[in-house]
Each structure stands twice: as C-alpha cells, then as structure tokens.
C-alpha cells in the first residue's frame, strides 16, 4: 500500500507542479513577501519534493525566505500550511479522477503532510535560533537587535548621507528624503524635504526609513516631536523591521472615500456581496459578513459600483473577471482579496477613480497641515 501511494502521489505532483508554483507565487504577491520568482520556485520545489519523505532536506534558500519575509500572519503557520491545504485539496480532486484506494491514499496523504509541516517548521525554528540568537521578534514584525541604529545614522551624518522616508496615508505612498542634522541619546533630528511627509508622520505617530547601503533592513521609529516651521522631526525608539510591504507594491492601492458595493459571482450559484476595502488597477479587497462557499483560487466575476470621476452623485458600474487569492476571516466578517483582470474600458475607469482619490487625499493632507501651522 505504501509503495502504491508513493507512486500515486508522484504522478499527481508531476502534473500539479506548475499549478502549485503559480499558487505559491500568487500568495507571495498578495501578502507582499519580498520573494523573487526564482526564490519562490526554489521554495515550491522544496515543498513538493519533501512532502512524503521521512527525513526532509530543505535548502538554505528556502529557510532564508521564511526568516526574511513577513506579512499579515506568521509565515510558517500561514503560507506553509495554506500551501499544504491547497495540495491536499487538489490531490483529492486527482483521486476522484483516479478512484482506486481513494480513502486509504487520502488518509496517508494527510498523515505525511502533517508530519512534513511539523518538520519544516522545526527546521525554521532551529535556523532562527542559530542565526538570530540575539534577535527578539515581536508581534509587530519588529527586530530589536544589539546593532545600534543610532550609531549607523551618526555614521551616515558624518558622510553627509540622507535617508528616504516612507509613509502611507489612505493607501497613498509618501516617500521623500530627510537630512540627519542632530543626534542625541537614542534621538535623531531630521530635516524633512516635504511637508506631506511631515504630516503623514504626525498623523501616524511613526516614521519608516527605507533600507539602504548602510541600514541592513527597513527601520521604524516613533515620532517624538515635529516642528512644522523649520521642517524638522525628532525620532526615537528605532527598531528594524523584517519587511515593509508597501515598498514592494507594483501598483498603488488606495482606500475609498465612500461606501462602494461589490458583488461576487462564482461559476455555479455562489454569490456574495460586500463593501469595498481597497482598490488598485490589478486587485481589490472587500469586506462581507457572508461566506457562501468561495475558496482561494476560484475564478469569479466581479461587479463594482464607483463614483463617476468628476461627476457629482453619479456612479459607474465596473465589471471584470477575477481570481480569489485570499479570504481572511475575522470575528464576524470576511475580507476577500482578489486579483482582477479588467478590460481597457474598465481599467480606464479604475485609473480615473484612483487619480481622483489621490487628489482628494492630497487636499485632506493640506487641510491637516493648516491645522498644525496655526
């Protein structure tokens, strides 16, 4: 029975490999893990090659991906287990089409995947302890290390180097340079080159500095004081971040300024409705209190109502094909995350709305600035 199961599973993997790698890549893109296509393929092949082995052999490249990438959930408990569930789902489909010994094979597959999950996570924990024995990971994806970030910034000041800040406001990225002008006890004063950067920091209460040739990782710091008249900001409590997802986004993802309705239709009778959460030219998210049987990977039809750009009280209806890349469950609701494939007409409407929303966000920031300059 064991040999026949192994043969069955290998036949399945040979036909499933491309589909699995595509799925894994889509999840990495969805959660903005900084993983290249090549590294994603290394990870995917390691998962497929070791699933039913007694002693797994995971390449260093795969373990490094888990150590250096992060998203909304802890990667080993989310991306890995979600991938294994995806494999199990498709292996059950494979068995339905090849019905010999279905129950026994499925039971053995579950056993091997559970064991593989444990061994893979064990390898990650061991590598984490070995490589990062001086690192403390908090739930905010922060690394507090013995490396003194303030000392690095002092060195940058001596060499007259600038930093690049990154903040998000309503989904819109704001990124400008800052000059290091004074350093004290765990406090650094920067001259900021753009007023919108200042107000974005003030509203968030935090600043983010993009990784560069001096800083090995992205940095987060608390805002202690901002002087809007001389354009200086004092930052403190510097910590390294494992990742900064906004840096890796291909397209701007904005938050709507209205209650926009979204309808989702599946290939059969499934249907779900909700309210728009965010939008970009190739994806959207919406919140619903319904879950009528949709699943990750499902091909869907999306209908969306948006304000007609530059036309008061008018709405336009967008219709496009899409694919569900994730469903995030909360206490009383679900967030559906979709990749969308709009035609040129609908893409133009989306881009018009995003442009309009950018303008309104800038106006909001200008008003906020006036409040702090009084």
Short mmCIF file of N, CA, C and O in Angstrom, two decimals, residues 72-193:
data_model
loop_
_atom_site.label_atom_id
_atom_site.label_comp_id
_atom_site.label_asym_id
_atom_site.label_seq_id
_atom_site.Cartn_x
_atom_site.Cartn_y
_atom_site.Cartn_z
N UNK A 72 0.85 39.51 6.92
CA UNK A 72 -0.14 39.76 7.95
C UNK A 72 -0.19 38.64 8.98
O UNK A 72 -0.77 38.79 10.03
N UNK A 73 0.37 37.49 8.68
CA UNK A 73 0.38 36.37 9.61
C UNK A 73 1.80 35.82 9.70
O UNK A 73 2.62 36.07 8.83
N UNK A 74 2.04 35.06 10.75
CA UNK A 74 3.35 34.45 10.91
C UNK A 74 3.56 33.45 9.77
O UNK A 74 2.77 32.52 9.59
N UNK A 75 4.59 33.64 8.98
CA UNK A 75 4.75 32.92 7.73
C UNK A 75 4.72 31.40 7.86
O UNK A 75 3.97 30.75 7.14
N UNK A 76 5.48 30.77 8.78
CA UNK A 76 5.44 29.30 8.84
C UNK A 76 4.05 28.74 9.13
O UNK A 76 3.70 27.69 8.62
N UNK A 77 3.27 29.44 9.93
CA UNK A 77 1.94 28.94 10.29
C UNK A 77 0.88 29.34 9.29
O UNK A 77 -0.26 28.91 9.41
N UNK A 78 1.23 30.16 8.32
CA UNK A 78 0.22 30.64 7.38
C UNK A 78 0.52 30.19 5.95
O UNK A 78 -0.21 29.39 5.38
N UNK A 79 1.60 30.70 5.39
CA UNK A 79 1.90 30.41 3.99
C UNK A 79 2.13 28.91 3.78
O UNK A 79 1.61 28.31 2.84
N UNK A 80 2.91 28.28 4.67
CA UNK A 80 3.21 26.86 4.51
C UNK A 80 1.95 26.02 4.64
O UNK A 80 1.63 25.20 3.76
N UNK A 81 1.20 26.19 5.73
CA UNK A 81 0.03 25.37 5.95
C UNK A 81 -1.06 25.63 4.91
O UNK A 81 -1.79 24.71 4.53
N UNK A 82 -1.15 26.86 4.46
CA UNK A 82 -2.12 27.15 3.41
C UNK A 82 -1.74 26.46 2.11
O UNK A 82 -2.59 25.95 1.38
N UNK A 83 -0.44 26.40 1.83
CA UNK A 83 0.04 25.71 0.64
C UNK A 83 -0.24 24.21 0.72
O UNK A 83 -0.65 23.58 -0.26
N UNK A 84 -0.04 23.64 1.92
CA UNK A 84 -0.29 22.21 2.08
C UNK A 84 -1.78 21.91 1.93
O UNK A 84 -2.16 20.87 1.37
N UNK A 85 -2.63 22.79 2.43
CA UNK A 85 -4.07 22.60 2.27
C UNK A 85 -4.45 22.66 0.79
O UNK A 85 -5.31 21.91 0.32
N UNK A 86 -3.78 23.54 0.06
CA UNK A 86 -4.03 23.65 -1.38
C UNK A 86 -3.64 22.36 -2.09
O UNK A 86 -4.33 21.88 -2.98
N UNK A 87 -2.50 21.77 -1.68
CA UNK A 87 -2.07 20.49 -2.24
C UNK A 87 -3.09 19.40 -1.93
O UNK A 87 -3.48 18.61 -2.81
N UNK A 88 -3.53 19.34 -0.69
CA UNK A 88 -4.49 18.31 -0.27
C UNK A 88 -5.79 18.43 -1.05
O UNK A 88 -6.37 17.41 -1.48
N UNK A 89 -6.24 19.66 -1.24
CA UNK A 89 -7.48 19.88 -2.00
C UNK A 89 -7.36 19.33 -3.41
O UNK A 89 -8.25 18.64 -3.91
N UNK A 90 -6.23 19.60 -4.07
CA UNK A 90 -6.07 19.17 -5.45
C UNK A 90 -5.72 17.69 -5.55
O UNK A 90 -6.04 17.05 -6.55
N UNK A 91 -5.10 17.13 -4.51
CA UNK A 91 -4.85 15.70 -4.53
C UNK A 91 -6.17 14.93 -4.40
O UNK A 91 -6.35 13.88 -5.02
N UNK A 92 -7.10 15.46 -3.62
CA UNK A 92 -8.41 14.82 -3.50
C UNK A 92 -9.15 14.85 -4.84
O UNK A 92 -9.85 13.89 -5.20
N UNK A 93 -8.98 15.95 -5.60
CA UNK A 93 -9.57 16.01 -6.94
C UNK A 93 -8.93 14.97 -7.84
O UNK A 93 -9.60 14.27 -8.61
N UNK A 94 -7.61 14.84 -7.74
CA UNK A 94 -6.87 13.85 -8.52
C UNK A 94 -7.37 12.44 -8.21
O UNK A 94 -7.55 11.61 -9.10
N UNK A 95 -7.63 12.16 -6.94
CA UNK A 95 -8.09 10.83 -6.54
C UNK A 95 -9.51 10.55 -7.04
O UNK A 95 -9.84 9.41 -7.36
N UNK A 96 -10.33 11.58 -7.09
CA UNK A 96 -11.68 11.38 -7.62
C UNK A 96 -11.64 10.96 -9.08
O UNK A 96 -12.49 10.20 -9.56
N UNK A 97 -10.64 11.48 -9.78
CA UNK A 97 -10.49 11.12 -11.19
C UNK A 97 -9.76 9.79 -11.36
O UNK A 97 -9.77 9.20 -12.44
N UNK A 98 -9.09 9.32 -10.29
CA UNK A 98 -8.39 8.03 -10.28
C UNK A 98 -8.82 7.28 -9.03
O UNK A 98 -8.09 7.24 -8.03
N UNK A 99 -10.01 6.70 -9.03
CA UNK A 99 -10.69 6.30 -7.80
C UNK A 99 -10.13 5.11 -7.03
O UNK A 99 -10.62 4.80 -5.96
N UNK A 100 -9.11 4.45 -7.49
CA UNK A 100 -8.60 3.27 -6.78
C UNK A 100 -8.00 3.67 -5.42
O UNK A 100 -7.13 4.51 -5.33
N UNK A 101 -8.47 3.01 -4.33
CA UNK A 101 -7.94 3.22 -2.98
C UNK A 101 -8.02 4.68 -2.52
O UNK A 101 -7.12 5.18 -1.85
N UNK A 102 -9.08 5.37 -2.87
CA UNK A 102 -9.20 6.80 -2.54
C UNK A 102 -9.02 7.10 -1.06
O UNK A 102 -8.20 7.93 -0.67
N UNK A 103 -9.81 6.42 -0.24
CA UNK A 103 -9.81 6.74 1.18
C UNK A 103 -8.45 6.48 1.81
O UNK A 103 -7.93 7.30 2.56
N UNK A 104 -7.87 5.33 1.50
CA UNK A 104 -6.58 4.98 2.09
C UNK A 104 -5.49 5.96 1.66
O UNK A 104 -4.68 6.41 2.47
N UNK A 105 -5.48 6.33 0.39
CA UNK A 105 -4.46 7.26 -0.11
C UNK A 105 -4.63 8.64 0.52
O UNK A 105 -3.66 9.30 0.88
N UNK A 106 -5.86 9.09 0.62
CA UNK A 106 -6.11 10.41 1.20
C UNK A 106 -5.68 10.44 2.66
O UNK A 106 -5.09 11.41 3.13
N UNK A 107 -5.97 9.38 3.38
CA UNK A 107 -5.58 9.28 4.79
C UNK A 107 -4.06 9.32 4.93
O UNK A 107 -3.51 10.00 5.80
N UNK A 108 -3.36 8.59 4.06
CA UNK A 108 -1.89 8.58 4.11
C UNK A 108 -1.33 9.95 3.73
O UNK A 108 -0.34 10.41 4.31
N UNK A 109 -1.96 10.61 2.80
CA UNK A 109 -1.51 11.94 2.39
C UNK A 109 -1.61 12.92 3.55
O UNK A 109 -0.69 13.70 3.82
N UNK A 110 -2.74 12.90 4.27
CA UNK A 110 -2.92 13.78 5.43
C UNK A 110 -1.84 13.52 6.47
O UNK A 110 -1.26 14.44 7.05
N UNK A 111 -1.55 12.24 6.71
CA UNK A 111 -0.51 11.88 7.68
C UNK A 111 0.84 12.48 7.27
O UNK A 111 1.55 13.09 8.08
N UNK A 112 1.21 12.31 6.01
CA UNK A 112 2.52 12.80 5.55
C UNK A 112 2.59 14.32 5.57
O UNK A 112 3.62 14.90 5.93
N UNK A 113 1.52 14.98 5.17
CA UNK A 113 1.54 16.45 5.15
C UNK A 113 1.64 17.02 6.56
O UNK A 113 2.31 18.03 6.78
N UNK A 114 0.96 16.40 7.51
CA UNK A 114 1.04 16.86 8.90
C UNK A 114 2.47 16.72 9.43
O UNK A 114 3.00 17.61 10.10
N UNK A 115 3.08 15.58 9.11
CA UNK A 115 4.45 15.35 9.56
C UNK A 115 5.41 16.33 8.88
O UNK A 115 6.31 16.89 9.52
N UNK A 116 5.22 16.55 7.59
CA UNK A 116 6.08 17.46 6.86
C UNK A 116 5.97 18.88 7.43
O UNK A 116 6.97 19.58 7.59
N UNK A 117 4.74 19.31 7.74
CA UNK A 117 4.54 20.65 8.32
C UNK A 117 5.33 20.80 9.61
O UNK A 117 5.99 21.82 9.84
N UNK A 118 5.26 19.78 10.46
CA UNK A 118 6.00 19.82 11.73
C UNK A 118 7.51 19.89 11.49
O UNK A 118 8.22 20.71 12.09
N UNK A 119 8.02 19.05 10.60
CA UNK A 119 9.47 19.01 10.35
C UNK A 119 9.97 20.30 9.71
O UNK A 119 11.05 20.79 10.03
N UNK A 120 9.16 20.87 8.80
CA UNK A 120 9.57 22.10 8.13
C UNK A 120 9.63 23.25 9.14
O UNK A 120 10.61 24.01 9.19
N UNK A 121 8.60 23.37 9.96
CA UNK A 121 8.60 24.45 10.96
C UNK A 121 9.70 24.24 11.99
O UNK A 121 10.28 25.20 12.50
N UNK A 122 10.00 22.98 12.30
CA UNK A 122 11.10 22.69 13.22
C UNK A 122 12.43 23.17 12.64
O UNK A 122 13.26 23.76 13.34
N UNK A 123 12.62 22.95 11.33
CA UNK A 123 13.85 23.42 10.67
C UNK A 123 13.94 24.94 10.71
O UNK A 123 15.02 25.50 10.90
N UNK A 124 12.81 25.61 10.55
CA UNK A 124 12.80 27.08 10.60
C UNK A 124 13.15 27.57 12.00
O UNK A 124 13.94 28.49 12.18
N UNK A 125 12.55 26.93 13.02
CA UNK A 125 12.84 27.34 14.39
C UNK A 125 14.31 27.14 14.72
O UNK A 125 14.94 27.98 15.38
N UNK A 126 14.88 26.02 14.28
CA UNK A 126 16.30 25.76 14.54
C UNK A 126 17.18 26.79 13.85
O UNK A 126 18.16 27.27 14.43
N UNK A 127 16.82 27.15 12.61
CA UNK A 127 17.61 28.14 11.89
C UNK A 127 17.46 29.52 12.54
O UNK A 127 18.43 30.28 12.64
N UNK A 128 16.26 29.83 12.99
CA UNK A 128 16.03 31.11 13.66
C UNK A 128 16.90 31.23 14.91
O UNK A 128 17.51 32.25 15.17
N UNK A 129 16.96 30.14 15.68
CA UNK A 129 17.76 30.16 16.90
C UNK A 129 19.24 30.30 16.59
O UNK A 129 19.97 31.04 17.24
N UNK A 130 19.70 29.62 15.53
CA UNK A 130 21.12 29.64 15.18
C UNK A 130 21.56 30.99 14.65
O UNK A 130 22.57 31.54 15.07
N UNK A 131 20.74 31.53 13.71
CA UNK A 131 21.16 32.76 13.03
C UNK A 131 20.83 34.00 13.84
O UNK A 131 21.56 34.98 13.83
N UNK A 132 19.72 33.95 14.58
CA UNK A 132 19.24 35.16 15.24
C UNK A 132 19.17 35.00 16.75
O UNK A 132 18.22 35.40 17.40
N UNK A 133 20.18 34.40 17.34
CA UNK A 133 20.15 34.16 18.78
C UNK A 133 20.13 35.45 19.58
O UNK A 133 19.76 35.46 20.74
N UNK A 134 20.50 36.56 18.95
CA UNK A 134 20.50 37.84 19.64
C UNK A 134 19.34 38.72 19.19
O UNK A 134 19.34 39.92 19.38
N UNK A 135 18.34 38.11 18.55
CA UNK A 135 17.23 38.87 17.99
C UNK A 135 15.93 38.51 18.67
O UNK A 135 15.67 37.35 18.95
N UNK A 136 15.13 39.51 18.96
CA UNK A 136 13.83 39.30 19.57
C UNK A 136 12.75 39.73 18.59
O UNK A 136 12.70 40.88 18.19
N UNK A 137 11.86 38.81 18.18
CA UNK A 137 10.81 39.13 17.24
C UNK A 137 9.54 39.46 18.00
O UNK A 137 9.06 38.65 18.78
N UNK A 138 8.96 40.62 17.77
CA UNK A 138 7.71 40.97 18.42
C UNK A 138 6.56 40.69 17.47
O UNK A 138 6.76 40.41 16.30
N UNK A 139 5.34 40.81 17.97
CA UNK A 139 4.19 40.54 17.13
C UNK A 139 4.00 41.59 16.05
O UNK A 139 3.22 41.40 15.13
N UNK A 140 4.71 42.71 16.13
CA UNK A 140 4.62 43.74 15.11
C UNK A 140 5.67 43.57 14.02
O UNK A 140 5.95 44.49 13.28
N UNK A 141 6.26 42.37 13.93
CA UNK A 141 7.26 42.08 12.91
C UNK A 141 8.47 43.00 13.04
O UNK A 141 9.02 43.49 12.07
N UNK A 142 8.87 43.23 14.28
CA UNK A 142 9.99 44.11 14.57
C UNK A 142 11.16 43.28 15.06
O UNK A 142 11.00 42.31 15.79
N UNK A 143 12.36 43.65 14.67
CA UNK A 143 13.56 43.02 15.19
C UNK A 143 14.29 44.04 16.05
O UNK A 143 14.67 45.11 15.59
N UNK A 144 14.47 43.71 17.32
CA UNK A 144 15.26 44.57 18.20
C UNK A 144 16.63 43.90 18.35
O UNK A 144 16.73 42.81 18.91
N UNK A 145 17.66 44.50 17.82
CA UNK A 145 18.97 43.87 17.80
C UNK A 145 19.97 44.66 18.63
O UNK A 145 19.72 45.78 19.06
N UNK A 146 21.14 44.06 18.79
CA UNK A 146 22.22 44.75 19.51
C UNK A 146 22.95 45.72 18.60
O UNK A 146 23.81 46.46 19.05
N UNK A 147 22.64 45.68 17.29
CA UNK A 147 23.21 46.68 16.39
C UNK A 147 22.59 48.02 16.74
O UNK A 147 21.38 48.15 16.91
N UNK A 148 23.39 49.04 16.86
CA UNK A 148 22.89 50.35 17.26
C UNK A 148 22.54 51.15 16.02
O UNK A 148 23.41 51.65 15.30
N UNK A 149 21.24 51.29 15.75
CA UNK A 149 20.78 52.01 14.57
C UNK A 149 21.21 53.47 14.64
O UNK A 149 21.58 54.08 13.63
N UNK A 150 21.17 54.03 15.84
CA UNK A 150 21.56 55.43 16.01
C UNK A 150 23.03 55.63 15.62
O UNK A 150 23.39 56.65 15.01
N UNK A 151 23.87 54.67 15.95
CA UNK A 151 25.28 54.76 15.55
C UNK A 151 25.44 54.74 14.04
O UNK A 151 26.28 55.45 13.47
N UNK A 152 24.64 53.92 13.38
CA UNK A 152 24.68 53.87 11.91
C UNK A 152 24.25 55.21 11.33
O UNK A 152 24.87 55.74 10.40
N UNK A 153 23.19 55.80 11.90
CA UNK A 153 22.73 57.10 11.43
C UNK A 153 23.77 58.18 11.68
O UNK A 153 23.93 59.12 10.88
N UNK A 154 24.50 58.06 12.79
CA UNK A 154 25.58 59.01 13.08
C UNK A 154 26.67 58.91 12.02
O UNK A 154 27.20 59.93 11.55
N UNK A 155 26.99 57.67 11.64
CA UNK A 155 27.99 57.46 10.59
C UNK A 155 27.50 58.06 9.27
O UNK A 155 28.28 58.67 8.52
N UNK A 156 26.23 57.89 8.97
CA UNK A 156 25.67 58.45 7.74
C UNK A 156 25.74 59.97 7.76
O UNK A 156 26.02 60.61 6.74
N UNK A 157 25.46 60.56 8.92
CA UNK A 157 25.55 62.02 9.03
C UNK A 157 26.97 62.51 8.76
O UNK A 157 27.18 63.50 8.04
N UNK A 158 27.96 61.81 9.32
CA UNK A 158 29.35 62.19 9.11
C UNK A 158 29.72 62.14 7.63
O UNK A 158 30.56 62.93 7.17
N UNK A 159 29.10 61.21 6.90
CA UNK A 159 29.41 61.08 5.47
C UNK A 159 28.42 61.87 4.61
O UNK A 159 28.39 61.72 3.39
N UNK A 160 27.59 62.70 5.30
CA UNK A 160 26.64 63.57 4.61
C UNK A 160 25.66 62.77 3.72
O UNK A 160 25.33 63.19 2.59
N UNK A 161 25.22 61.63 4.22
CA UNK A 161 24.25 60.80 3.51
C UNK A 161 22.83 61.10 4.02
O UNK A 161 22.64 61.44 5.19
N UNK A 162 21.86 61.00 3.13
CA UNK A 162 20.47 61.22 3.50
C UNK A 162 19.74 59.88 3.67
O UNK A 162 20.25 58.84 3.26
N UNK A 163 18.57 59.93 4.27
CA UNK A 163 17.70 58.75 4.37
C UNK A 163 16.47 58.99 3.51
O UNK A 163 16.16 60.14 3.14
N UNK A 164 15.76 57.92 3.18
CA UNK A 164 14.50 58.02 2.44
C UNK A 164 13.37 57.52 3.33
O UNK A 164 13.38 56.37 3.77
N UNK A 165 12.42 58.40 3.60
CA UNK A 165 11.27 58.03 4.43
C UNK A 165 10.16 57.43 3.56
O UNK A 165 10.06 57.70 2.36
N UNK A 166 9.30 56.63 4.19
CA UNK A 166 8.13 56.07 3.51
C UNK A 166 6.97 56.03 4.51
O UNK A 166 7.08 55.43 5.58
N UNK A 167 5.89 56.69 4.16
CA UNK A 167 4.66 56.62 4.95
C UNK A 167 3.48 56.37 4.01
O UNK A 167 3.53 56.74 2.82
N UNK A 168 2.43 55.76 4.53
CA UNK A 168 1.19 55.60 3.78
C UNK A 168 0.11 56.46 4.42
O UNK A 168 0.00 56.51 5.64
N UNK A 169 -0.68 57.11 3.56
CA UNK A 169 -1.86 57.82 4.06
C UNK A 169 -3.03 57.46 3.16
O UNK A 169 -3.00 57.72 1.95
N UNK A 170 -4.04 56.81 3.74
CA UNK A 170 -5.19 56.32 2.97
C UNK A 170 -4.74 55.43 1.80
O UNK A 170 -5.35 55.41 0.74
N UNK A 171 -3.64 54.72 2.01
CA UNK A 171 -3.11 53.82 0.99
C UNK A 171 -2.11 54.48 0.05
O UNK A 171 -1.37 53.78 -0.65
N UNK A 172 -2.08 55.81 0.00
CA UNK A 172 -1.17 56.50 -0.91
C UNK A 172 0.23 56.58 -0.32
O UNK A 172 0.40 57.09 0.80
N UNK A 173 1.24 56.10 -1.04
CA UNK A 173 2.61 56.17 -0.51
C UNK A 173 3.17 57.58 -0.58
O UNK A 173 2.98 58.30 -1.57
N UNK A 174 3.86 57.99 0.47
CA UNK A 174 4.53 59.29 0.52
C UNK A 174 5.99 59.01 0.87
O UNK A 174 6.28 58.49 1.95
N UNK A 175 6.88 59.33 -0.03
CA UNK A 175 8.28 58.96 0.16
C UNK A 175 9.20 60.09 -0.31
O UNK A 175 9.23 60.41 -1.51
N UNK A 176 9.92 60.69 0.66
CA UNK A 176 10.85 61.78 0.35
C UNK A 176 12.08 61.64 1.24
O UNK A 176 12.08 60.91 2.23
N UNK A 177 13.12 62.38 0.89
CA UNK A 177 14.38 62.28 1.62
C UNK A 177 14.37 63.13 2.89
O UNK A 177 13.57 64.06 3.04
N UNK A 178 15.28 62.75 3.79
CA UNK A 178 15.49 63.52 5.01
C UNK A 178 16.98 63.62 5.31
O UNK A 178 17.73 62.68 5.05
N UNK A 179 17.37 64.77 5.85
CA UNK A 179 18.77 65.01 6.19
C UNK A 179 18.96 64.88 7.70
O UNK A 179 18.18 65.40 8.49
N UNK A 180 20.01 64.16 8.11
CA UNK A 180 20.30 63.97 9.53
C UNK A 180 21.05 65.20 10.03
O UNK A 180 22.14 65.50 9.56
N UNK A 181 20.45 65.92 11.00
CA UNK A 181 21.10 67.17 11.43
C UNK A 181 21.56 67.15 12.88
O UNK A 181 22.42 67.93 13.27
N UNK A 182 20.99 66.28 13.72
CA UNK A 182 21.42 66.25 15.11
C UNK A 182 21.12 64.88 15.71
O UNK A 182 20.11 64.26 15.38
N UNK A 183 22.04 64.42 16.59
CA UNK A 183 21.88 63.10 17.21
C UNK A 183 22.14 63.22 18.70
O UNK A 183 23.14 63.80 19.13
N UNK A 184 21.22 62.66 19.50
CA UNK A 184 21.38 62.66 20.94
C UNK A 184 21.25 61.24 21.48
O UNK A 184 21.53 60.27 20.79
N UNK A 185 20.79 61.12 22.71
CA UNK A 185 20.65 59.82 23.36
C UNK A 185 19.40 59.12 22.82
O UNK A 185 18.29 59.37 23.28
N UNK A 186 19.61 58.21 21.85
CA UNK A 186 18.52 57.46 21.20
C UNK A 186 17.51 58.38 20.52
O UNK A 186 16.35 58.02 20.31
N UNK A 187 17.94 59.59 20.18
CA UNK A 187 17.07 60.52 19.47
C UNK A 187 17.84 61.11 18.30
O UNK A 187 19.01 61.46 18.42
N UNK A 188 17.14 61.22 17.17
CA UNK A 188 17.77 61.77 15.97
C UNK A 188 16.84 62.82 15.38
O UNK A 188 15.63 62.58 15.24
N UNK A 189 17.40 63.97 15.03
CA UNK A 189 16.63 65.05 14.42
C UNK A 189 16.92 65.07 12.92
O UNK A 189 18.08 65.06 12.50
N UNK A 190 15.84 65.06 12.13
CA UNK A 190 15.96 65.07 10.67
C UNK A 190 15.34 66.34 10.10
O UNK A 190 14.34 66.85 10.62
N UNK A 191 15.93 66.84 9.04
CA UNK A 191 15.33 67.90 8.24
C UNK A 191 14.56 67.21 7.12
O UNK A 191 15.14 66.46 6.32
N UNK A 192 13.26 67.42 7.06
CA UNK A 192 12.42 66.73 6.08
C UNK A 192 12.20 67.62 4.87
O UNK A 192 11.96 68.83 5.01
N UNK A 193 12.26 67.04 3.69
CA UNK A 193 12.23 67.84 2.46
C UNK A 193 10.82 68.07 1.93
O UNK A 193 10.65 68.81 0.96
#
